[in-house]
Coordinates of C-alpha atoms in Angstrom, one line a residue:
X1 CA 2.1 -10.1 -15.3
X2 CA -0.4 -11.1 -17.9
X3 CA -2.4 -8.1 -17.2
X4 CA 0.9 -5.9 -17.2
X5 CA 1.5 -7.2 -20.9
X6 CA -2.0 -6.6 -22.0
X7 CA -1.8 -3.1 -20.7
X8 CA 1.5 -2.6 -22.5
X9 CA 0.2 -3.7 -25.7
X10 CA -2.5 -0.8 -25.8
X11 CA -1.1 2.5 -26.9
X12 CA -2.7 4.3 -24.0
X13 CA -1.6 2.0 -21.4
X14 CA 2.1 2.0 -22.8
X15 CA 2.4 5.6 -22.9
X16 CA 0.7 6.0 -19.3
X17 CA 2.6 3.3 -17.9
X18 CA 6.0 4.9 -19.0
X19 CA 5.0 8.4 -17.7
X20 CA 4.0 7.0 -14.3
X21 CA 7.1 5.1 -14.0
X22 CA 9.1 8.1 -14.7
X23 CA 7.2 10.2 -12.2
X24 CA 7.6 7.5 -9.7
X25 CA 11.3 7.0 -10.1
X26 CA 11.6 10.9 -10.0
X27 CA 9.7 11.0 -6.8
X28 CA 11.5 8.1 -5.2
X29 CA 14.9 9.8 -6.1
X30 CA 14.0 13.2 -4.9
X31 CA 16.1 13.1 -1.8
X32 CA 19.2 12.2 -4.2
X33 CA 18.4 14.5 -6.9
X34 CA 17.4 17.3 -4.7
X35 CA 18.8 16.8 -1.1
X36 CA 17.7 18.7 1.9
X37 CA 14.4 20.4 3.0
X38 CA 12.5 21.7 -0.1
X39 CA 11.0 24.5 2.2
X40 CA 14.3 25.9 3.2
X41 CA 15.5 29.2 1.7
X42 CA 18.2 28.2 -0.6
X43 CA 19.2 31.4 -2.5
X44 CA 17.9 34.9 -3.6
X45 CA 14.4 35.4 -4.4
X46 CA 12.9 35.1 -8.1
X47 CA 15.6 33.5 -10.0
X48 CA 14.9 33.0 -13.5
X49 CA 14.8 29.4 -14.7
X50 CA 18.0 28.1 -16.7
X51 CA 20.0 31.2 -15.5
X52 CA 21.6 29.8 -12.6
X53 CA 23.1 26.2 -12.6
X54 CA 22.6 25.8 -8.9
X55 CA 18.7 26.4 -9.5
X56 CA 17.8 25.2 -12.9
X57 CA 14.2 25.9 -12.5
X58 CA 14.7 29.3 -10.5
X59 CA 13.6 30.2 -7.2
X60 CA 10.2 31.4 -5.6
X61 CA 9.7 34.8 -4.0
X62 CA 11.0 33.5 -0.6
X63 CA 14.1 32.0 -2.2
X64 CA 13.3 28.4 -2.2
X65 CA 14.4 25.9 -5.0
X66 CA 11.6 25.3 -7.6
X67 CA 13.4 22.2 -8.8
X68 CA 13.5 20.8 -5.3
X69 CA 9.9 21.7 -4.7
X70 CA 8.7 20.1 -7.9
X71 CA 10.5 16.9 -7.2
X72 CA 9.5 16.4 -3.6
X73 CA 5.9 17.6 -4.5
X74 CA 5.7 14.6 -6.8
X75 CA 6.1 12.4 -4.1
X76 CA 3.4 14.1 -2.1
X77 CA 1.0 14.0 -5.1
X78 CA 1.5 10.3 -5.9
X79 CA 1.4 9.2 -2.3
X80 CA -1.8 11.0 -1.6
X81 CA -3.4 9.7 -4.9
X82 CA -2.2 6.3 -4.4
X83 CA -3.2 6.0 -0.5
X84 CA -6.5 7.9 -0.9
X85 CA -7.5 5.6 -4.1
X86 CA -6.4 2.4 -2.0
X87 CA -8.5 3.3 1.0
X88 CA -11.7 4.3 -1.0
X89 CA -11.4 1.2 -3.0
X90 CA -10.9 -1.2 0.1
X91 CA -13.8 0.6 1.8
X92 CA -16.1 0.6 -1.4
X93 CA -15.4 -3.1 -2.1
X94 CA -16.2 -4.1 1.6
X95 CA -19.4 -2.1 1.6
X96 CA -20.6 -3.0 -1.9
X97 CA -19.6 -6.8 -1.3
X98 CA -21.6 -6.8 1.9
X99 CA -24.6 -5.0 0.4
X100 CA -24.8 -7.1 -2.6
X101 CA -24.4 -10.5 -0.9
X102 CA -26.5 -9.9 2.0
X103 CA -29.3 -8.1 0.4
X104 CA -32.6 -7.1 2.3
X105 CA -32.4 -4.7 5.1
X106 CA -28.6 -4.8 5.1
X107 CA -28.6 -3.8 1.5
X108 CA -31.1 -1.1 2.0
X109 CA -29.4 0.6 4.9
X110 CA -25.8 0.3 3.4
X111 CA -27.1 1.9 0.0
X112 CA -28.9 4.8 1.8
X113 CA -25.4 5.4 3.5
X114 CA -23.9 5.6 0.0
X115 CA -26.7 7.8 -1.4
X116 CA -25.9 10.2 1.4
X117 CA -22.3 10.5 0.5
X118 CA -23.0 10.7 -3.2
X119 CA -25.2 13.7 -2.7
X120 CA -22.4 15.6 -1.3
X121 CA -19.5 16.6 -3.9
X122 CA -16.2 14.8 -2.9
X123 CA -14.2 18.1 -2.9
X124 CA -16.7 19.8 -0.7
X125 CA -16.7 16.9 1.6
X126 CA -12.8 16.8 1.7
X127 CA -12.9 20.7 2.2
X128 CA -15.3 20.4 5.2
X129 CA -13.4 17.4 6.8
X130 CA -10.0 19.0 6.5
X131 CA -11.3 22.5 7.8
X132 CA -12.7 20.7 11.0
X133 CA -10.0 18.1 11.6
X134 CA -7.0 20.1 10.6
X135 CA -4.6 20.0 7.7
X136 CA -2.2 17.0 7.6
X137 CA -1.2 14.1 5.3
X138 CA -3.2 11.5 7.0
X139 CA -6.3 13.7 7.2
X140 CA -6.1 14.8 3.8
X141 CA -5.9 11.2 2.4
X142 CA -8.8 10.2 4.7
X143 CA -10.8 13.1 3.6
X144 CA -10.2 12.5 -0.1
X145 CA -11.0 8.7 0.4
X146 CA -14.3 9.5 2.2
X147 CA -15.4 11.4 -0.9
X148 CA -14.5 8.7 -3.3
X149 CA -15.7 5.5 -1.8
X150 CA -19.2 5.6 -2.8
X151 CA -18.8 5.0 -6.5
X152 CA -16.7 1.8 -6.0
X153 CA -19.2 0.7 -3.6
X154 CA -22.2 1.1 -5.8
X155 CA -20.3 -0.4 -8.8
X156 CA -19.4 -3.5 -6.7
X157 CA -22.7 -4.0 -5.5
X158 CA -24.1 -4.2 -8.9
X159 CA -21.4 -6.7 -9.9
X160 CA -22.1 -8.9 -6.9
X161 CA -25.9 -8.9 -7.5
X162 CA -25.2 -10.3 -10.9
X163 CA -22.6 -12.8 -9.8
X164 CA -24.4 -14.2 -6.8
X165 CA -27.0 -15.7 -9.2
X166 CA -24.4 -17.6 -11.3
X167 CA -23.9 -21.5 -11.1
X168 CA -20.6 -21.4 -9.2
X169 CA -22.1 -19.6 -6.5
X170 CA -25.0 -21.9 -6.3
X171 CA -22.4 -25.1 -6.4
X172 CA -20.4 -23.4 -3.6
X173 CA -23.6 -23.1 -1.3
X174 CA -24.5 -26.9 -2.3
X175 CA -21.1 -28.0 -1.0
X176 CA -21.5 -26.2 2.1
X177 CA -19.2 -23.2 1.9
X178 CA -19.5 -20.6 4.5
X179 CA -21.2 -17.4 3.1
X180 CA -18.2 -15.2 3.9
X181 CA -15.9 -17.8 2.3
X182 CA -18.2 -17.5 -0.9
X183 CA -18.2 -13.9 -0.9
X184 CA -14.3 -13.6 -0.6
X185 CA -13.2 -16.7 -2.7
X186 CA -15.8 -17.0 -5.3
X187 CA -17.5 -13.6 -5.9
X188 CA -14.8 -11.1 -5.0
X189 CA -12.2 -12.3 -7.7
X190 CA -15.1 -11.9 -10.5
X191 CA -16.2 -8.5 -9.5
X192 CA -12.6 -6.9 -8.8
X193 CA -11.8 -6.3 -12.6
X194 CA -14.2 -3.6 -13.2
X195 CA -13.7 -1.8 -9.9
X196 CA -9.9 -1.7 -10.5
X197 CA -10.5 -0.2 -13.7
X198 CA -12.3 2.7 -11.8
X199 CA -9.1 3.1 -9.7
X200 CA -7.4 5.1 -12.3
X201 CA -10.1 7.8 -12.1
X202 CA -10.0 8.0 -8.5
X203 CA -6.3 8.4 -8.4
X204 CA -6.6 11.3 -10.9
X205 CA -9.3 12.8 -8.9
X206 CA -7.4 12.4 -5.6
X207 CA -4.2 14.1 -7.1
X208 CA -6.3 16.9 -8.2
X209 CA -8.3 17.3 -5.0
X210 CA -5.2 17.4 -3.0
X211 CA -3.7 20.2 -5.2
X212 CA -6.9 22.0 -4.8
X213 CA -6.9 21.6 -1.0
X214 CA -3.1 22.8 -1.1
X215 CA -3.8 25.8 -3.3
X216 CA -6.6 27.0 -0.6
X217 CA -4.1 26.6 2.1
X218 CA -5.5 23.4 3.6
X219 CA -2.7 20.9 2.8
X220 CA -0.1 19.7 5.2
X221 CA 2.1 22.9 5.8
X222 CA 5.1 20.5 6.5
X223 CA 5.2 19.1 3.0
X224 CA 5.7 20.9 -0.4
X225 CA 2.9 20.1 -2.9
X226 CA 2.2 21.3 -6.3
X227 CA -0.7 23.0 -5.2
X228 CA 0.9 25.1 -2.8
X229 CA 3.5 25.9 -5.3
X230 CA 0.8 27.2 -7.6
X231 CA -0.7 29.2 -5.1
X232 CA 2.7 30.8 -4.1
X233 CA 3.2 31.6 -7.8
X234 CA -0.3 33.2 -8.0
X235 CA 0.9 36.2 -6.2
X236 CA 3.7 37.0 -8.6
X237 CA 1.8 35.4 -11.7
X238 CA 2.5 38.6 -14.0
X239 CA 6.3 39.1 -13.2
X240 CA 7.1 35.3 -12.7
X241 CA 4.5 32.9 -14.4
X242 CA 6.9 30.1 -14.4
X243 CA 6.3 29.7 -10.7
X244 CA 2.7 28.4 -11.4
X245 CA 3.4 27.0 -14.8
X246 CA 6.0 24.6 -13.8
X247 CA 4.0 22.8 -11.2
X248 CA 0.9 23.1 -13.1
X249 CA 2.4 21.4 -16.2
X250 CA 3.5 18.7 -13.8
X251 CA 0.2 18.2 -12.3
X252 CA -1.5 18.0 -16.0
X253 CA 1.0 15.4 -17.0
X254 CA 0.5 13.2 -14.0
X255 CA -3.2 13.3 -14.4
X256 CA -3.0 12.5 -18.1
X257 CA -0.5 9.6 -17.3
X258 CA -3.0 8.2 -14.8
X259 CA -5.9 8.7 -17.1
X260 CA -4.1 6.8 -20.0
X261 CA -3.2 4.1 -17.7
X262 CA -6.8 3.7 -16.8
X263 CA -7.9 3.7 -20.4
X264 CA -5.4 0.9 -21.1
X265 CA -6.3 -0.9 -18.1
X266 CA -10.1 -0.9 -19.2
X267 CA -9.1 -2.2 -22.7
X268 CA -6.8 -4.9 -21.1
X269 CA -9.5 -6.2 -18.9
X270 CA -12.1 -6.3 -21.6
X271 CA -9.9 -8.1 -23.9
X272 CA -9.1 -10.7 -21.0
X273 CA -13.0 -11.1 -20.7
X274 CA -13.2 -11.7 -24.3
X275 CA -10.3 -14.1 -24.5
X276 CA -11.7 -16.0 -21.8
X277 CA -15.5 -16.3 -22.8

């Protein structure tokens, strides 16, 4: 709660958090605001926005409701972004904590694995993984996480290397605490804030990666996504540009909101450090 209050004090954090809350509310209420399958043919094709009360944002070239697709697409984008970020952060924290605390050969081996994943661009890794494993929601989340966990791992390792030399860690060793207990109870809480500040960047990148995969036809075919909506509008871009502009604008707003929350979170965490020093 204290962190949330600090986040709301910063202008970036307040604006970003309000936007994210609105997006989350819209996504959670999608089945109520736009009931039914968003992929079904609901009316005649290419209805212009704001000309038919039944379809406030018009329809695409197959007659699917753009408003319904936009709301249900928000659920997909936010779910993929948050799940992929959570998976990559957990994996990165575990690898970085193990490497930094164990040191020696364990550190060298794990860091070489991290280097191998950092060499390959995250999007190319996700693209290759989905192409081989098939397009589905869990596969897309796993593919994005595999391309994003290396940065949290390296940051966690750097923080652990600094924290393990502190007096409170030496005191924990003296009183006989188990190394795993020291890592989880003494070191992890102190290295977590900088890694959490990185989470906003990972969420934004995950949302964009999912949209790019869907744009290329590698998203889950059973779910409507903003990327697939943009790709669908590409075929009639000159005659019906709104089909790509509307989901594209939603994607931009979401990424900006996540970025603003990340900026506010960084300031809030730095402020907390200053306040407790």
